[in-house]
PDB file of C-alpha atoms in Angstrom:
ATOM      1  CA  UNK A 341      11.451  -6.564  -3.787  1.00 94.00           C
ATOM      2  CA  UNK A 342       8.175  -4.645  -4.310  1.00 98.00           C
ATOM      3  CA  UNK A 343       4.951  -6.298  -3.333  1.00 98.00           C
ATOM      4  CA  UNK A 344       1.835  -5.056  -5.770  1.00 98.00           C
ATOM      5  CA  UNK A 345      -1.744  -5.938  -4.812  1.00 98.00           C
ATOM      6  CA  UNK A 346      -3.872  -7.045  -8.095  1.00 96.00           C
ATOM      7  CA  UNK A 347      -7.417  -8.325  -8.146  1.00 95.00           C
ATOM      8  CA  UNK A 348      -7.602 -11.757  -8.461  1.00 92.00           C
ATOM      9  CA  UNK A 349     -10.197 -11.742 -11.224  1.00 90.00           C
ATOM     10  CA  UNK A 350     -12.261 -10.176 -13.389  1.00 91.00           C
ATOM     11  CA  UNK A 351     -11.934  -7.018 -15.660  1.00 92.00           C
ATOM     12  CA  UNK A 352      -9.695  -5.509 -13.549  1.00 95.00           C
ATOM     13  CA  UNK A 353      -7.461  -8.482 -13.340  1.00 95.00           C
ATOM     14  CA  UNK A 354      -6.968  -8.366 -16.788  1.00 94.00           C
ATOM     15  CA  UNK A 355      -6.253  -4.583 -17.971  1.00 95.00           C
ATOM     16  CA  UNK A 356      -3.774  -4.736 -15.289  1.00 96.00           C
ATOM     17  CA  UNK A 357      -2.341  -8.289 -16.014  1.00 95.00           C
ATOM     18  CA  UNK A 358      -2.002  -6.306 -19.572  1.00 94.00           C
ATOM     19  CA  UNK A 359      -0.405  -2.940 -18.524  1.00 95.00           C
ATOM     20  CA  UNK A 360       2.465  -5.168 -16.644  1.00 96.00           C
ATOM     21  CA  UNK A 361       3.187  -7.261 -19.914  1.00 94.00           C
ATOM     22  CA  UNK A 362       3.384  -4.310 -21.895  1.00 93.00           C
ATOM     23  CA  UNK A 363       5.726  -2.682 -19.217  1.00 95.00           C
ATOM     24  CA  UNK A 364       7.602  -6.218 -19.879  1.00 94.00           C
ATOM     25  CA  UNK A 365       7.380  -7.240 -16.627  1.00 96.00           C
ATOM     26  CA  UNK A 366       6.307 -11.002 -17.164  1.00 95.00           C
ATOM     27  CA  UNK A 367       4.255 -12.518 -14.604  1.00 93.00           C
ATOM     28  CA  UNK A 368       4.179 -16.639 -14.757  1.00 89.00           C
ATOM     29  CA  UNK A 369       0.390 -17.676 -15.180  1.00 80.00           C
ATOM     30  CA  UNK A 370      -1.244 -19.254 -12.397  1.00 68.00           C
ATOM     31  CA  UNK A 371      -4.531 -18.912 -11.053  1.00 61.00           C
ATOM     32  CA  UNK A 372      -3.979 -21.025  -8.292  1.00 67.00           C
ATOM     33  CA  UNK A 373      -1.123 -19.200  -6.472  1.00 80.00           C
ATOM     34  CA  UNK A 374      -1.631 -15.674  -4.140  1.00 90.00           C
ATOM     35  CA  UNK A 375       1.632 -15.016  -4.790  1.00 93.00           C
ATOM     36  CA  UNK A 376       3.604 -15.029  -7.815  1.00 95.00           C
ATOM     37  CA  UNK A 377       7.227 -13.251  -8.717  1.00 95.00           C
ATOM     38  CA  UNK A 378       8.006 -11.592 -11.641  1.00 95.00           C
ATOM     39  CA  UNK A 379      10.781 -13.278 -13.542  1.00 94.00           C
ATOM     40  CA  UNK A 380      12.631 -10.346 -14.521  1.00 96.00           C
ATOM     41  CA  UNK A 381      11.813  -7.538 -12.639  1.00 97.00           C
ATOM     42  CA  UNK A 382      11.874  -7.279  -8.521  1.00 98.00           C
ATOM     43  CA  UNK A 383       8.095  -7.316  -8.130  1.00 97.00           C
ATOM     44  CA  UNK A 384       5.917  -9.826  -6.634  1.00 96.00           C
ATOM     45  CA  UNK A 385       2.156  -9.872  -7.176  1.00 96.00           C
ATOM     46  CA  UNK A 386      -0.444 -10.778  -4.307  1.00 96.00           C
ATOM     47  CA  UNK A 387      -3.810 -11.641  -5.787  1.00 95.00           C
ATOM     48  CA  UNK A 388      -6.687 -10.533  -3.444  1.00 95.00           C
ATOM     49  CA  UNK A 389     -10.235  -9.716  -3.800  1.00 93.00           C
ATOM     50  CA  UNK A 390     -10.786  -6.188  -5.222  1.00 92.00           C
ATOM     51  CA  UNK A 391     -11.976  -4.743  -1.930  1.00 92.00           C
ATOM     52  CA  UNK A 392      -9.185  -6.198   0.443  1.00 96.00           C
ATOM     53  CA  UNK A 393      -6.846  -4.379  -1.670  1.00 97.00           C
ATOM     54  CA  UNK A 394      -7.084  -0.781  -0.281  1.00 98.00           C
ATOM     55  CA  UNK A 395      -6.438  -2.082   3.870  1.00 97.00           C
ATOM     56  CA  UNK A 396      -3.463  -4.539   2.165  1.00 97.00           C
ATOM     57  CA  UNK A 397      -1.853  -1.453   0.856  1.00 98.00           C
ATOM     58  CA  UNK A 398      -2.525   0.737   4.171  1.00 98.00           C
ATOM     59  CA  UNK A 399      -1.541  -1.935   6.738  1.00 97.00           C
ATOM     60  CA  UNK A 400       1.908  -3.021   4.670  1.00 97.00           C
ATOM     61  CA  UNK A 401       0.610  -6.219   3.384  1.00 97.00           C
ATOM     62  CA  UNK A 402       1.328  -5.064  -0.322  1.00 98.00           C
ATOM     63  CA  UNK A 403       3.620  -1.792  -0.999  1.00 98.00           C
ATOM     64  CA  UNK A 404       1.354  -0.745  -3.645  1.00 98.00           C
ATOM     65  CA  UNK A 405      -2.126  -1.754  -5.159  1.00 98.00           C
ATOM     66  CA  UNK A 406      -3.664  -1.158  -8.393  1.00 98.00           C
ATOM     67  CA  UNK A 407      -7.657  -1.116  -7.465  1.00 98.00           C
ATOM     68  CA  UNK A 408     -10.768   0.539  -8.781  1.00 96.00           C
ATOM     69  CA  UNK A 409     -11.263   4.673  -7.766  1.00 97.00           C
ATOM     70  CA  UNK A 410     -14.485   3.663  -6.104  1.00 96.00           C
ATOM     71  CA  UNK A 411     -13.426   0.751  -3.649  1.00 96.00           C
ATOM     72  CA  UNK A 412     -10.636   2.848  -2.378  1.00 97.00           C
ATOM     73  CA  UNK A 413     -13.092   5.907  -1.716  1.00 97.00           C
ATOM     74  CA  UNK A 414     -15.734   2.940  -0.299  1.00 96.00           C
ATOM     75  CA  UNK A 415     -12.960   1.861   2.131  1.00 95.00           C
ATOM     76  CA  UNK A 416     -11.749   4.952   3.282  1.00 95.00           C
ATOM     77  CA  UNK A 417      -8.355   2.985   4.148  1.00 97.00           C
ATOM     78  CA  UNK A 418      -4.569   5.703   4.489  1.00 96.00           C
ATOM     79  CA  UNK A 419      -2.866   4.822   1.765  1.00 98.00           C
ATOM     80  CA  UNK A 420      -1.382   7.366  -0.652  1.00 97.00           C
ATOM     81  CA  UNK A 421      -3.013   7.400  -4.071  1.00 98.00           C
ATOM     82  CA  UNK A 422       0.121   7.592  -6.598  1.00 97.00           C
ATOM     83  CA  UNK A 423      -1.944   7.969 -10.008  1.00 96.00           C
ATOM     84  CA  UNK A 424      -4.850   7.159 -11.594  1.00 96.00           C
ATOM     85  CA  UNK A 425      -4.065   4.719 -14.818  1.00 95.00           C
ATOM     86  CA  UNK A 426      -6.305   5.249 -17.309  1.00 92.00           C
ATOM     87  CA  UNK A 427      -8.400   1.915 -17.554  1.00 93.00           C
ATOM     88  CA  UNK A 428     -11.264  -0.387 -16.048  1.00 93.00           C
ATOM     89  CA  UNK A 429     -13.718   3.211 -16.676  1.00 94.00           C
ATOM     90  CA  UNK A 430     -17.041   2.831 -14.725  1.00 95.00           C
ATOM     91  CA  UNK A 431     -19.818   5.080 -12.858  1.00 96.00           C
ATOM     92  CA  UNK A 432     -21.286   4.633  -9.411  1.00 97.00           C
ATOM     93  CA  UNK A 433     -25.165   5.729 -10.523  1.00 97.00           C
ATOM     94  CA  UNK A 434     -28.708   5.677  -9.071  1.00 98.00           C
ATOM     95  CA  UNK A 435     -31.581   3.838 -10.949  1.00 98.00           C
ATOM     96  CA  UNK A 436     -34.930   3.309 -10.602  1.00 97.00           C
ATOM     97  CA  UNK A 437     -37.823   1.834 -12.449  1.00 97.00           C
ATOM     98  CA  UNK A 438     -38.106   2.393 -15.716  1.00 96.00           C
ATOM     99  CA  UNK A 439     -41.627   3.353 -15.044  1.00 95.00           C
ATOM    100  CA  UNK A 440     -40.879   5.595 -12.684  1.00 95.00           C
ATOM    101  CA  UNK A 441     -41.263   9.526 -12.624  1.00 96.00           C
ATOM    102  CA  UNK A 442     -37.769  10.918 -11.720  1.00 96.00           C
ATOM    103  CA  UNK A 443     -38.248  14.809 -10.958  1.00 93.00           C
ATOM    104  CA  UNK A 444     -34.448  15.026  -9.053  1.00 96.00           C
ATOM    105  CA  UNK A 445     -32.382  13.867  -6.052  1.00 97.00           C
ATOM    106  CA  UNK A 446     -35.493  14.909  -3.865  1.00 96.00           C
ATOM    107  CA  UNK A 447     -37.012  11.293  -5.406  1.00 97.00           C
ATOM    108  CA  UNK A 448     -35.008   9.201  -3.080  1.00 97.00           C
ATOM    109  CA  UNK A 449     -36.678  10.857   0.489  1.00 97.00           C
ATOM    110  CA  UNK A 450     -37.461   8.128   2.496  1.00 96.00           C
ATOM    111  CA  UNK A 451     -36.965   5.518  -0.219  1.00 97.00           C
ATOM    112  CA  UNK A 452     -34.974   2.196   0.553  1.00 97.00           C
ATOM    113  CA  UNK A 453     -31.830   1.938  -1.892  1.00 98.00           C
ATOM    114  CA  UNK A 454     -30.038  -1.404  -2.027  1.00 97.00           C
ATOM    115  CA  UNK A 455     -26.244  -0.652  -2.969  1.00 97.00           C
ATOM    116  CA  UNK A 456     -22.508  -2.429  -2.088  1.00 96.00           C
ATOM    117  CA  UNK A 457     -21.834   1.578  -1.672  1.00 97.00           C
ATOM    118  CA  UNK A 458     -23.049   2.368   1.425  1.00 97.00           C
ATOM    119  CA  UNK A 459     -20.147   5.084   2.296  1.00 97.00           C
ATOM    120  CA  UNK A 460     -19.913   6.958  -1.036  1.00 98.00           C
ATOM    121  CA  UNK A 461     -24.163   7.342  -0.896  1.00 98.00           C
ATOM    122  CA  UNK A 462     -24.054   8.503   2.692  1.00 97.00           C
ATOM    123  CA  UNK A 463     -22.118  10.894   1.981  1.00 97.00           C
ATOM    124  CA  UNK A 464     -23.449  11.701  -1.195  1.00 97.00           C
ATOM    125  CA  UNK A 465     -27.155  12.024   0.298  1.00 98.00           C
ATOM    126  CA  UNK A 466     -25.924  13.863   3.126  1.00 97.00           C
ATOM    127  CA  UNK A 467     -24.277  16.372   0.916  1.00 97.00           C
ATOM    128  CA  UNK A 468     -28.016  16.725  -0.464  1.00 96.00           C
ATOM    129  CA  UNK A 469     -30.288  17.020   2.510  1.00 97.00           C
ATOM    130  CA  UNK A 470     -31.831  13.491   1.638  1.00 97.00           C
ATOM    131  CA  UNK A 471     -32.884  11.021   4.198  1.00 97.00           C
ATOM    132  CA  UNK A 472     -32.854   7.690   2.820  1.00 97.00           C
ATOM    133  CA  UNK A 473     -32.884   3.885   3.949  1.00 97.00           C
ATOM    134  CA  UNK A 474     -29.859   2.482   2.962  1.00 97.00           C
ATOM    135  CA  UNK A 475     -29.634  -1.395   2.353  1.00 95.00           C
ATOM    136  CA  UNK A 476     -26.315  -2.886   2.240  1.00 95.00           C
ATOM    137  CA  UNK A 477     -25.983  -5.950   0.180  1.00 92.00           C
ATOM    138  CA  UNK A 478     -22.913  -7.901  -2.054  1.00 86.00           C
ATOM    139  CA  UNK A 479     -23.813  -9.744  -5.065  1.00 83.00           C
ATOM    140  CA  UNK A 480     -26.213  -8.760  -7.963  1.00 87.00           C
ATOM    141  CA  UNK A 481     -27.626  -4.983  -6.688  1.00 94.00           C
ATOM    142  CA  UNK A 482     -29.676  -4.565  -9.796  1.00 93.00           C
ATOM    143  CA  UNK A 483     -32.135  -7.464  -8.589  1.00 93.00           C
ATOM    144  CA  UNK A 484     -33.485  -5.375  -5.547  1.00 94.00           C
ATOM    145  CA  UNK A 485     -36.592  -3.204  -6.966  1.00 95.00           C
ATOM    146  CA  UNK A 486     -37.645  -6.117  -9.005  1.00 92.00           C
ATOM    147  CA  UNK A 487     -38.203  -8.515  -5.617  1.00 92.00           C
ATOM    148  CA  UNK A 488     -39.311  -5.841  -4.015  1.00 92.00           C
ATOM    149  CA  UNK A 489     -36.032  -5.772  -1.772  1.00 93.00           C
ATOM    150  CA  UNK A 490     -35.696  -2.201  -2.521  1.00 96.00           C
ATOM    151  CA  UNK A 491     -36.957   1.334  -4.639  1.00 97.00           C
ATOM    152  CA  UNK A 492     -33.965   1.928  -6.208  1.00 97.00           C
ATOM    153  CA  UNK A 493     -30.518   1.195  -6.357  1.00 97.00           C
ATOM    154  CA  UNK A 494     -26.978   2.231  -6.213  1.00 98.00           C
ATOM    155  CA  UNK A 495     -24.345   0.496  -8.305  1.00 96.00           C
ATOM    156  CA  UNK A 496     -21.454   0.541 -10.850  1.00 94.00           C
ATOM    157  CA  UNK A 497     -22.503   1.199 -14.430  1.00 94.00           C
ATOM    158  CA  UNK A 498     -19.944   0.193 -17.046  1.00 88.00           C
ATOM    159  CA  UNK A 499     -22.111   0.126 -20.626  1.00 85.00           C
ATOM    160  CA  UNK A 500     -25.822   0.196 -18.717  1.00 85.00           C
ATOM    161  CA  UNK A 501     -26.640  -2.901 -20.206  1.00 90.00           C
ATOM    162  CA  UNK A 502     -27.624  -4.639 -16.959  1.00 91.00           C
ATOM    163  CA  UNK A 503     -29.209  -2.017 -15.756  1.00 94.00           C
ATOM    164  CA  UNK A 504     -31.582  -2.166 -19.087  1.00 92.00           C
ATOM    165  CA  UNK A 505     -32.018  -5.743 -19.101  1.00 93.00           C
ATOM    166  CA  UNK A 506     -33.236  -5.252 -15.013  1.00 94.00           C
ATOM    167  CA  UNK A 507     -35.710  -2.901 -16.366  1.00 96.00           C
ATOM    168  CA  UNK A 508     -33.995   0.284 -14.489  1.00 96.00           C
ATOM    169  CA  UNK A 509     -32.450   3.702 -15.574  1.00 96.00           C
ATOM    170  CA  UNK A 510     -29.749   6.110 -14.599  1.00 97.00           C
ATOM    171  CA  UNK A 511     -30.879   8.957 -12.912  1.00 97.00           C
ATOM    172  CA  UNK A 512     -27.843  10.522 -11.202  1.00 97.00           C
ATOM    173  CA  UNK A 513     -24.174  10.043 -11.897  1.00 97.00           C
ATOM    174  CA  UNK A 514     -22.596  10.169  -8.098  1.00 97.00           C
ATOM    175  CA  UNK A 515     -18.801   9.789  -9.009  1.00 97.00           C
ATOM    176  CA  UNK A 516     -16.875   8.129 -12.079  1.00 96.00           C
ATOM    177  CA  UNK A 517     -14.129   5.791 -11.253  1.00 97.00           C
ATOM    178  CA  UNK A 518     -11.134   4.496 -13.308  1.00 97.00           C
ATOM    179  CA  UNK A 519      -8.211   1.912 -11.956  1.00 97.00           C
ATOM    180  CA  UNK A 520      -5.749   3.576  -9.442  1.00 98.00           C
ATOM    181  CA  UNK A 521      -2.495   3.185  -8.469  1.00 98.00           C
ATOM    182  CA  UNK A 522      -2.207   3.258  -4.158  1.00 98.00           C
ATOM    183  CA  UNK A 523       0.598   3.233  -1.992  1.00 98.00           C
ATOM    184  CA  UNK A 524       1.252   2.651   1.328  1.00 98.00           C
ATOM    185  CA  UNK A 525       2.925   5.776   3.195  1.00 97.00           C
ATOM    186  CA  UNK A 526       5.418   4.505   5.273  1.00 96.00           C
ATOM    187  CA  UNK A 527       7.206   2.236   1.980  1.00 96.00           C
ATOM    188  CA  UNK A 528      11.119   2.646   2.504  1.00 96.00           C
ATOM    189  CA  UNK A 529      13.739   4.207   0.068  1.00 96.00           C
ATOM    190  CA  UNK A 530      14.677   1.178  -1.744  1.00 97.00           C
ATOM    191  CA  UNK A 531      11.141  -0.006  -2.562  1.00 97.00           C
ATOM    192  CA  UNK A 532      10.259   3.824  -4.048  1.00 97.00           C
ATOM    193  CA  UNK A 533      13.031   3.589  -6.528  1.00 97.00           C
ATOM    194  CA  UNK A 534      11.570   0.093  -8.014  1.00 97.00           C
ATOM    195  CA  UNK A 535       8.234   1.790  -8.015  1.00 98.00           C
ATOM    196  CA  UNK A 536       9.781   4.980  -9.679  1.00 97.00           C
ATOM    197  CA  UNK A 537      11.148   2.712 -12.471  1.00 97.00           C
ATOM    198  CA  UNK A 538       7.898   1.308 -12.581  1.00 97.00           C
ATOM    199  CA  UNK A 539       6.307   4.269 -12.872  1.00 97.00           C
ATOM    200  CA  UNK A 540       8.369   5.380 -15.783  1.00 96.00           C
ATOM    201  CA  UNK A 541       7.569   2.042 -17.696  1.00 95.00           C
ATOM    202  CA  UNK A 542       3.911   2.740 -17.264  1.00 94.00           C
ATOM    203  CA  UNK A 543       4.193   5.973 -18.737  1.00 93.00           C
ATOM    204  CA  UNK A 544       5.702   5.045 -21.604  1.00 91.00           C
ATOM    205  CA  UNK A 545       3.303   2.213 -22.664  1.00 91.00           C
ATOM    206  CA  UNK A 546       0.239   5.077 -21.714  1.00 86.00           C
ATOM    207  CA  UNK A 547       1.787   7.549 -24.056  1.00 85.00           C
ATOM    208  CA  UNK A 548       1.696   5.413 -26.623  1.00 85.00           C
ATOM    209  CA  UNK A 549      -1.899   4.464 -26.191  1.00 82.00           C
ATOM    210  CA  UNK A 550      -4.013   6.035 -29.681  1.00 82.00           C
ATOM    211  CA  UNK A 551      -0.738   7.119 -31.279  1.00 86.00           C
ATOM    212  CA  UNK A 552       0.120   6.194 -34.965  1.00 88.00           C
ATOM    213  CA  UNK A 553       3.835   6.633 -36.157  1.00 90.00           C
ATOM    214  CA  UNK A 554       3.181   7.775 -40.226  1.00 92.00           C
ATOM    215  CA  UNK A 555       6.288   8.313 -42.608  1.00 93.00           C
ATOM    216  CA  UNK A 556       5.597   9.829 -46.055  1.00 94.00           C
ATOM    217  CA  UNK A 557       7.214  11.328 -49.142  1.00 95.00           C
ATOM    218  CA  UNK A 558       6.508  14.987 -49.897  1.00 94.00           C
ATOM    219  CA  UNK A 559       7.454  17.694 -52.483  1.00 94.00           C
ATOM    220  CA  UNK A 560      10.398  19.794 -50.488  1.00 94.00           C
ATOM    221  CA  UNK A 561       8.057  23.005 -51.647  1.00 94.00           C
ATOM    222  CA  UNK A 562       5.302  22.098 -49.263  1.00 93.00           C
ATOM    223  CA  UNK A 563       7.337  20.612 -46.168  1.00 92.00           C
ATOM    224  CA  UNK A 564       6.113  24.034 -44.403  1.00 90.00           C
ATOM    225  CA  UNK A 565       2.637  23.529 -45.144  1.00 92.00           C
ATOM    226  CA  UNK A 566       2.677  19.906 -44.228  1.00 91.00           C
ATOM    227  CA  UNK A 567       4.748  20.398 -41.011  1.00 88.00           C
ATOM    228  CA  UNK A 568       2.175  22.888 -39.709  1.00 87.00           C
ATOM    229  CA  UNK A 569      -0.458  20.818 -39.946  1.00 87.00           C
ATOM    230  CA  UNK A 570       1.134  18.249 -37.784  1.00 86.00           C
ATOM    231  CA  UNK A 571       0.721  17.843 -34.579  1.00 74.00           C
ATOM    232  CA  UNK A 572       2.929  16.190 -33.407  1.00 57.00           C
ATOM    233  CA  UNK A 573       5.341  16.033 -29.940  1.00 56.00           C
ATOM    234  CA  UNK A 574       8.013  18.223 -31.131  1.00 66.00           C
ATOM    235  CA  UNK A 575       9.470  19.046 -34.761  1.00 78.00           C
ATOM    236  CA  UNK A 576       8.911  16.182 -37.153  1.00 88.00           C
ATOM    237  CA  UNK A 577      11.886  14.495 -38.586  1.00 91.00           C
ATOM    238  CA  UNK A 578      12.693  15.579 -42.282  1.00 93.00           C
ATOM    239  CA  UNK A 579      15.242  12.943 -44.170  1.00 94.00           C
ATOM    240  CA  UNK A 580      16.371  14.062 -47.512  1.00 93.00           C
ATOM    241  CA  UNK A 581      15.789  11.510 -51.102  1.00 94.00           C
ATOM    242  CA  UNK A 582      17.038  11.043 -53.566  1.00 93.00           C
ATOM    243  CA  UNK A 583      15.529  12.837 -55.470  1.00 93.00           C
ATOM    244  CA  UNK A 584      16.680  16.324 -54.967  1.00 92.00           C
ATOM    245  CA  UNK A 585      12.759  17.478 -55.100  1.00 94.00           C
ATOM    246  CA  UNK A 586      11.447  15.262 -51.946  1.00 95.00           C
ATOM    247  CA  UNK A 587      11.964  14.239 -48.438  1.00 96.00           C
ATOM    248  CA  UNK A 588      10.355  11.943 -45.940  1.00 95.00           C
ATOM    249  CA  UNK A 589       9.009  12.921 -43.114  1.00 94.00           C
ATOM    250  CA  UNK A 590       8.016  11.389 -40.211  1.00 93.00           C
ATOM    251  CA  UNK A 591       5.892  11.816 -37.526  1.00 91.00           C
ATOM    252  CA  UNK A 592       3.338  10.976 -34.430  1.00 90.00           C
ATOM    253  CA  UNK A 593      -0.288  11.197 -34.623  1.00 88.00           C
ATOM    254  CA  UNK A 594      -3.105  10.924 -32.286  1.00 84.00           C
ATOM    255  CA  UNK A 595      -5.784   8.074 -33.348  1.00 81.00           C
ATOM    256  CA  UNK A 596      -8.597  10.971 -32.550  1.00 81.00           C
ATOM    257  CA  UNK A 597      -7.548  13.417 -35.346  1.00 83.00           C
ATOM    258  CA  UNK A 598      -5.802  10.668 -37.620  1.00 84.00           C
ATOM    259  CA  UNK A 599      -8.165  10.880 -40.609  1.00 88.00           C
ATOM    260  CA  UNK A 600      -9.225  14.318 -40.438  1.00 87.00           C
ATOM    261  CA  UNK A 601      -4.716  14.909 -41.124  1.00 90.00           C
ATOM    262  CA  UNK A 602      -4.220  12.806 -43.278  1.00 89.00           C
ATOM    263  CA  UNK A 603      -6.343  14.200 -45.552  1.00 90.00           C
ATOM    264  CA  UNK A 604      -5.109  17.150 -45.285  1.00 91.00           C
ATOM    265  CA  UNK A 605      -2.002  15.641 -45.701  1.00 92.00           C
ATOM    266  CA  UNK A 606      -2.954  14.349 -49.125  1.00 92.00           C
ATOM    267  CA  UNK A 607      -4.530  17.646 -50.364  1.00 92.00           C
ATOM    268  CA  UNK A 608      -0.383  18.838 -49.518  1.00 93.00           C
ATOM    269  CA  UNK A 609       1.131  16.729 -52.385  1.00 93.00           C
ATOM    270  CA  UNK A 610       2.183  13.939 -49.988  1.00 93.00           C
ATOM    271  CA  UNK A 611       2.605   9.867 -50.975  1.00 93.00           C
ATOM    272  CA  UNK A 612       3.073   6.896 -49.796  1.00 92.00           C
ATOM    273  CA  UNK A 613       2.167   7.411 -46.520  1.00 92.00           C
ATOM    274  CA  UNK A 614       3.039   4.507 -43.888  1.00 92.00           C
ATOM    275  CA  UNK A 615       1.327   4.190 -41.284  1.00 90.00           C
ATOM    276  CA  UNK A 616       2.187   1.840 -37.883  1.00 90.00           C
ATOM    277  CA  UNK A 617       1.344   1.234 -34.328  1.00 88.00           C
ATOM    278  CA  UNK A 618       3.556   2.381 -31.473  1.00 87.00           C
ATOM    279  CA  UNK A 619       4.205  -0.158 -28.674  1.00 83.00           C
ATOM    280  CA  UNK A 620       6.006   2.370 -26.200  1.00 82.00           C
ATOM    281  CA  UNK A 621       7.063   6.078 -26.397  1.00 80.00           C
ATOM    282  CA  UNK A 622       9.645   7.617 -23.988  1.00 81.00           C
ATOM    283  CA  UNK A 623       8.641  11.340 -23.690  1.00 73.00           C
TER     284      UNK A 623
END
């Protein structure tokens, strides 16, 4: 049985509660319970808070965690980092005032910056030559200049929303973070080949992320034309109809580039074109 670490809450929580259901590993729902086993698959989920996941996974609490980029770099804790998954995108940033004059890093000198960072921005200021007064505090960071607890601060910016409604701006970008998968380093033979199977599910429902299957009917004299315009993984699949002049073909398209080819597509001679979503995709 393989024991994952998950965040018990939040935004997190939930883009990974999703990634496991669309692996089809079902988890039952309870928000009451730390630990809860999967009901078809040999996994059993701890719920902890986000930044007792990274020492979980390096002690042997939990084989494996998923946990945000940036509390695994705050903690500094030896686990192996297996990959990063895509989701739960943020920034750790520096803001000020809104009214204030930024003129580069040289602004923070001397000034007091409240943050639930302190690692990543001692390291980050050292790296810099800048000597500042670091003030370590949990809970809502963004408050600080406008109390008067601090200058400026150093936080996690998602949309920058809070950061406008606190009357503050982003002035540097120190690192961007994303969910990661960790592992602890000493996990034995039998748990590594659940995780591999894991790992294989997970890459299937991420390479179907932004992808559109799309079937059409074309004239057999432009099937060239059309098919090197696709791009798709390989060759797309040509079926014969009947009538003697047309075929279907079929195909996989990424969500970025989908309207720009399918006009194309259209200028090519071909119809009907079906278009659906892909739920998993086994490269």
């Amino acid at each position: 049985m393989l024991r994952i670490a998950v965040q018990s809450k939040g935004r997190l929580f939930d883009d990974t509660m999703n990634l496991l259901s669309e692996a089809d590993i079902r988890i039952p729902s309870s928000k009451r319970t730390l630990l809860v086993e999967s009901s078809n698959f040999p996994l059993e989920v701890l719920f902890l808070r986000d930044d007792d996941i990274p020492q979980s996974v390096a002690n042997g609490v939990a084989d494996i965690g998923i946990v945000g980029e940036n509390e695994f770099r705050e903690r500094q804790e030896d686990a192996e980092v297996i990959e990063k998954l895509g989701f739960s995108k943020c920034r750790l940033s520096l803001a000020i005032p809104k009214t204030e004059k930024y003129n580069g890093i040289e602004y923070f000198e001397g000034k007091k910056i409240a943050t639930s960072y302190p690692t990543i921005l001692r390291n980050f200021l050292a790296n810099k030559g800048v000597n500042a007064d670091i003030h370590v505090i949990t809970g809502s960071v963004e408050i600080s200049p406008g109390i008067g607890l601090a200058d400026a601060i150093f936080d996690i910016v998602s949309s920058g929303s809070t950061l406008t409604h606190n009357n503050l701006k982003e002035v540097e970008i120190v690192m961007k973070s994303e969910a990661i998968l960790i592992a602890n380093k000493q996990m034995e033979a039998a748990k590594k080949t659940i995780l591999k199977e894991m790992l294989f599910r997970f890459s299937a429902v991420r390479s179907a992320q932004d992808k559109k299957y799309v079937m059409m009917n074309a004239p057999k004299d432009k099937v060239k034309e059309i098919t090197e315009v696709l791009p798709g993984i390989k060759s797309p699949t040509i079926i014969p109809l009947a009538d003697a002049d047309w075929c279907s073909i079929h195909t996989v398209l990424d969500e970025k580039r989908f309207w720009e080819i399918i006009g194309k597509l259209k200028e090519l001679g071909a119809q009907g074109i079906l278009v659906s979503p892909i739920e998993k995709m086994i490269l």
